[in-house]
């Protein structure tokens, strides 16, 4: 059995897609959801699926509490699904298999502060004709880890950042669980 721990800071729609994708799997299990926000909707999603959750502060992320909690769940893969804090090197040393999804075609529109609607607004403001998603390994820098998968979408018909966000969510929900499954298969 391969164990996945999800990290999320907000709504958790990607986490929900991943949970649903693997819920009947005999080889993959979502063993926990970690969040840095006590009021994040992803925690309700965890409860609805009977998945244990861990809430922590930024200080606890960097000072060993999260690493200690992770060890209880023995993750084979850590998935950042809308997690907004920088992942500490101390955890990456123990668990080098950490992946993230970014709502743009990196290296464009990446880095500190570039997440969610900030990305979509920047894409719109720059009059891009396409954008997409990037799934990548996490390293010590924001959005600079090795790329695993990219998928683009035409946005010439989009007039608002919300319309772009809708197209990006569709890509994320379609491809993120499949890419995770592929990573776990390659690493077994």
mmCIF file of C-alpha atoms in Angstrom:
data_model
loop_
_atom_site.group_PDB
_atom_site.id
_atom_site.type_symbol
_atom_site.label_atom_id
_atom_site.label_comp_id
_atom_site.label_asym_id
_atom_site.label_seq_id
_atom_site.Cartn_x
_atom_site.Cartn_y
_atom_site.Cartn_z
ATOM 1 C CA UNK A 1 0.000 0.000 0.000
ATOM 2 C CA UNK A 2 1.309 3.456 -0.967
ATOM 3 C CA UNK A 3 0.458 6.229 1.489
ATOM 4 C CA UNK A 4 -0.235 9.801 0.375
ATOM 5 C CA UNK A 5 -0.368 12.802 2.685
ATOM 6 C CA UNK A 6 -2.057 15.894 1.232
ATOM 7 C CA UNK A 7 -1.188 19.458 2.264
ATOM 8 C CA UNK A 8 -3.730 22.203 1.524
ATOM 9 C CA UNK A 9 -4.423 25.723 2.765
ATOM 10 C CA UNK A 10 -7.883 26.429 1.408
ATOM 11 C CA UNK A 11 -10.957 25.047 -0.268
ATOM 12 C CA UNK A 12 -9.453 21.690 -1.158
ATOM 13 C CA UNK A 13 -11.119 21.018 -4.507
ATOM 14 C CA UNK A 14 -7.926 19.375 -5.802
ATOM 15 C CA UNK A 15 -7.644 17.367 -2.579
ATOM 16 C CA UNK A 16 -11.231 16.182 -3.073
ATOM 17 C CA UNK A 17 -10.470 15.070 -6.643
ATOM 18 C CA UNK A 18 -7.421 13.140 -5.438
ATOM 19 C CA UNK A 19 -9.394 11.531 -2.585
ATOM 20 C CA UNK A 20 -12.172 10.454 -4.954
ATOM 21 C CA UNK A 21 -9.703 9.165 -7.542
ATOM 22 C CA UNK A 22 -8.022 6.822 -5.036
ATOM 23 C CA UNK A 23 -10.921 6.007 -2.695
ATOM 24 C CA UNK A 24 -11.468 2.496 -4.096
ATOM 25 C CA UNK A 25 -7.801 1.787 -4.766
ATOM 26 C CA UNK A 26 -6.284 -1.329 -3.283
ATOM 27 C CA UNK A 27 -2.753 0.042 -3.645
ATOM 28 C CA UNK A 28 -3.003 3.757 -2.724
ATOM 29 C CA UNK A 29 -4.449 5.394 0.375
ATOM 30 C CA UNK A 30 -4.830 9.028 1.401
ATOM 31 C CA UNK A 31 -3.713 8.682 5.015
ATOM 32 C CA UNK A 32 -3.926 12.325 6.195
ATOM 33 C CA UNK A 33 -4.587 15.920 5.260
ATOM 34 C CA UNK A 34 -2.365 18.614 6.767
ATOM 35 C CA UNK A 35 -3.405 22.270 6.756
ATOM 36 C CA UNK A 36 -1.954 25.495 8.074
ATOM 37 C CA UNK A 37 -5.421 27.050 8.398
ATOM 38 C CA UNK A 38 -7.844 25.864 11.081
ATOM 39 C CA UNK A 39 -10.818 27.192 9.075
ATOM 40 C CA UNK A 40 -9.814 25.708 5.697
ATOM 41 C CA UNK A 41 -12.673 23.978 3.885
ATOM 42 C CA UNK A 42 -10.304 21.111 3.048
ATOM 43 C CA UNK A 43 -10.608 20.035 6.709
ATOM 44 C CA UNK A 44 -14.373 19.530 6.216
ATOM 45 C CA UNK A 45 -13.585 17.443 3.150
ATOM 46 C CA UNK A 46 -11.166 15.344 5.228
ATOM 47 C CA UNK A 47 -13.832 14.781 7.877
ATOM 48 C CA UNK A 48 -16.431 13.834 5.239
ATOM 49 C CA UNK A 49 -14.071 11.125 3.951
ATOM 50 C CA UNK A 50 -12.963 9.965 7.429
ATOM 51 C CA UNK A 51 -9.384 11.029 6.743
ATOM 52 C CA UNK A 52 -7.361 12.226 9.745
ATOM 53 C CA UNK A 53 -6.290 15.863 9.614
ATOM 54 C CA UNK A 54 -3.499 17.810 11.247
ATOM 55 C CA UNK A 55 -3.637 21.589 11.704
ATOM 56 C CA UNK A 56 -0.423 23.472 12.350
ATOM 57 C CA UNK A 57 1.089 26.946 12.388
ATOM 58 C CA UNK A 58 3.863 28.287 10.183
ATOM 59 C CA UNK A 59 6.227 28.018 13.167
ATOM 60 C CA UNK A 60 5.238 24.371 13.715
ATOM 61 C CA UNK A 61 5.939 23.656 10.034
ATOM 62 C CA UNK A 62 9.481 24.920 10.418
ATOM 63 C CA UNK A 63 10.255 23.746 13.940
ATOM 64 C CA UNK A 64 9.746 19.987 13.703
ATOM 65 C CA UNK A 65 6.111 19.485 14.760
ATOM 66 C CA UNK A 66 4.938 18.733 11.205
ATOM 67 C CA UNK A 67 7.897 16.440 10.518
ATOM 68 C CA UNK A 68 7.116 14.526 13.703
ATOM 69 C CA UNK A 69 3.441 14.180 12.723
ATOM 70 C CA UNK A 70 4.357 13.096 9.177
ATOM 71 C CA UNK A 71 6.442 10.241 10.552
ATOM 72 C CA UNK A 72 3.293 8.808 12.159
ATOM 73 C CA UNK A 73 1.689 8.467 8.692
ATOM 74 C CA UNK A 74 4.715 7.055 6.798
ATOM 75 C CA UNK A 75 3.964 8.801 3.476
ATOM 76 C CA UNK A 76 5.374 7.402 0.247
ATOM 77 C CA UNK A 77 4.392 10.670 -1.436
ATOM 78 C CA UNK A 78 3.501 14.125 -0.133
ATOM 79 C CA UNK A 79 1.197 16.137 -2.383
ATOM 80 C CA UNK A 80 0.794 19.906 -2.071
ATOM 81 C CA UNK A 81 -2.702 20.690 -3.350
ATOM 82 C CA UNK A 82 -3.148 24.409 -2.870
ATOM 83 C CA UNK A 83 -0.667 24.687 -0.026
ATOM 84 C CA UNK A 84 0.623 28.239 0.290
ATOM 85 C CA UNK A 85 3.601 28.039 2.645
ATOM 86 C CA UNK A 86 7.158 27.350 1.596
ATOM 87 C CA UNK A 87 8.022 23.729 2.325
ATOM 88 C CA UNK A 88 11.000 23.493 4.704
ATOM 89 C CA UNK A 89 14.254 21.779 3.760
ATOM 90 C CA UNK A 90 14.117 19.736 6.977
ATOM 91 C CA UNK A 91 11.024 17.906 5.675
ATOM 92 C CA UNK A 92 12.386 17.645 2.124
ATOM 93 C CA UNK A 93 15.507 15.900 3.475
ATOM 94 C CA UNK A 94 13.343 13.235 5.150
ATOM 95 C CA UNK A 95 10.751 13.043 2.371
ATOM 96 C CA UNK A 96 12.274 13.943 -1.002
ATOM 97 C CA UNK A 97 9.117 12.833 -2.879
ATOM 98 C CA UNK A 98 7.011 15.982 -2.564
ATOM 99 C CA UNK A 99 5.019 17.280 -5.515
ATOM 100 C CA UNK A 100 3.079 20.472 -6.116
ATOM 101 C CA UNK A 101 0.650 21.760 -8.708
ATOM 102 C CA UNK A 102 0.985 25.318 -9.994
ATOM 103 C CA UNK A 103 -1.807 27.098 -11.938
ATOM 104 C CA UNK A 104 0.407 28.351 -14.764
ATOM 105 C CA UNK A 105 3.004 27.146 -17.237
ATOM 106 C CA UNK A 106 6.159 27.513 -15.189
ATOM 107 C CA UNK A 107 8.648 29.116 -15.253
ATOM 108 C CA UNK A 108 6.160 31.890 -16.124
ATOM 109 C CA UNK A 109 4.083 33.269 -13.248
ATOM 110 C CA UNK A 110 5.862 31.381 -10.488
ATOM 111 C CA UNK A 111 7.545 32.352 -7.260
ATOM 112 C CA UNK A 112 6.576 33.825 -3.917
ATOM 113 C CA UNK A 113 3.101 35.343 -3.908
ATOM 114 C CA UNK A 114 2.140 33.799 -7.227
ATOM 115 C CA UNK A 115 -0.796 31.545 -6.435
ATOM 116 C CA UNK A 116 -4.495 31.281 -7.257
ATOM 117 C CA UNK A 117 -6.154 34.422 -8.532
ATOM 118 C CA UNK A 118 -2.865 36.376 -8.386
ATOM 119 C CA UNK A 119 -1.572 34.109 -11.151
ATOM 120 C CA UNK A 120 -4.761 34.259 -13.238
ATOM 121 C CA UNK A 121 -4.918 38.064 -12.990
ATOM 122 C CA UNK A 122 -1.279 38.372 -14.075
ATOM 123 C CA UNK A 123 -1.928 36.048 -17.029
ATOM 124 C CA UNK A 124 -4.961 38.145 -18.013
ATOM 125 C CA UNK A 125 -3.118 41.469 -17.554
ATOM 126 C CA UNK A 126 -0.312 40.245 -19.830
ATOM 127 C CA UNK A 127 -2.831 39.277 -22.521
ATOM 128 C CA UNK A 128 -1.563 35.691 -22.752
ATOM 129 C CA UNK A 129 -3.354 33.512 -25.301
ATOM 130 C CA UNK A 130 -2.658 30.337 -23.348
ATOM 131 C CA UNK A 131 -1.867 29.251 -19.830
ATOM 132 C CA UNK A 132 -2.029 25.931 -18.061
ATOM 133 C CA UNK A 133 -0.821 23.822 -15.169
ATOM 134 C CA UNK A 134 2.565 22.568 -14.064
ATOM 135 C CA UNK A 135 3.030 19.607 -11.740
ATOM 136 C CA UNK A 136 6.537 19.592 -10.319
ATOM 137 C CA UNK A 137 8.743 18.230 -7.577
ATOM 138 C CA UNK A 138 9.232 20.578 -4.632
ATOM 139 C CA UNK A 139 12.667 21.876 -3.740
ATOM 140 C CA UNK A 140 13.851 24.613 -1.387
ATOM 141 C CA UNK A 141 12.685 27.403 -3.747
ATOM 142 C CA UNK A 142 9.135 28.358 -4.753
ATOM 143 C CA UNK A 143 8.103 26.717 -8.049
ATOM 144 C CA UNK A 144 11.646 25.777 -9.137
ATOM 145 C CA UNK A 145 11.575 21.987 -8.738
ATOM 146 C CA UNK A 146 11.897 19.585 -11.650
ATOM 147 C CA UNK A 147 8.829 19.548 -13.911
ATOM 148 C CA UNK A 148 6.829 16.327 -14.062
ATOM 149 C CA UNK A 149 3.911 17.391 -16.281
ATOM 150 C CA UNK A 150 2.546 20.449 -18.059
ATOM 151 C CA UNK A 151 -0.732 20.936 -19.892
ATOM 152 C CA UNK A 152 -1.785 24.116 -21.655
ATOM 153 C CA UNK A 153 -5.188 25.556 -22.479
ATOM 154 C CA UNK A 154 -6.207 28.339 -24.860
ATOM 155 C CA UNK A 155 -7.650 31.357 -23.029
ATOM 156 C CA UNK A 156 -8.229 33.778 -25.918
ATOM 157 C CA UNK A 157 -11.966 33.666 -25.125
ATOM 158 C CA UNK A 158 -11.456 34.554 -21.425
ATOM 159 C CA UNK A 159 -12.331 38.101 -20.391
ATOM 160 C CA UNK A 160 -11.808 37.719 -16.614
ATOM 161 C CA UNK A 161 -9.391 36.066 -14.226
ATOM 162 C CA UNK A 162 -12.351 33.987 -12.957
ATOM 163 C CA UNK A 163 -12.895 32.527 -16.439
ATOM 164 C CA UNK A 164 -9.205 31.593 -16.588
ATOM 165 C CA UNK A 165 -9.445 30.049 -13.114
ATOM 166 C CA UNK A 166 -12.349 27.879 -14.256
ATOM 167 C CA UNK A 167 -10.333 26.483 -17.169
ATOM 168 C CA UNK A 168 -7.328 25.856 -14.909
ATOM 169 C CA UNK A 169 -9.455 24.029 -12.317
ATOM 170 C CA UNK A 170 -10.744 21.731 -15.050
ATOM 171 C CA UNK A 171 -7.161 20.865 -16.050
ATOM 172 C CA UNK A 172 -6.083 20.374 -12.425
ATOM 173 C CA UNK A 173 -9.009 18.088 -11.619
ATOM 174 C CA UNK A 174 -8.507 16.024 -14.763
ATOM 175 C CA UNK A 175 -4.739 15.563 -14.682
ATOM 176 C CA UNK A 176 -3.445 15.891 -11.101
ATOM 177 C CA UNK A 177 -4.768 12.527 -9.805
ATOM 178 C CA UNK A 178 -3.593 10.729 -12.976
ATOM 179 C CA UNK A 179 -0.084 12.173 -12.682
ATOM 180 C CA UNK A 180 0.059 11.176 -8.998
ATOM 181 C CA UNK A 181 -0.955 7.618 -9.921
ATOM 182 C CA UNK A 182 1.783 7.551 -12.576
ATOM 183 C CA UNK A 183 4.424 8.718 -10.096
ATOM 184 C CA UNK A 184 3.422 6.038 -7.596
ATOM 185 C CA UNK A 185 3.491 3.364 -10.302
ATOM 186 C CA UNK A 186 6.975 4.420 -11.482
ATOM 187 C CA UNK A 187 8.279 4.452 -7.913
ATOM 188 C CA UNK A 188 6.959 1.054 -6.845
#
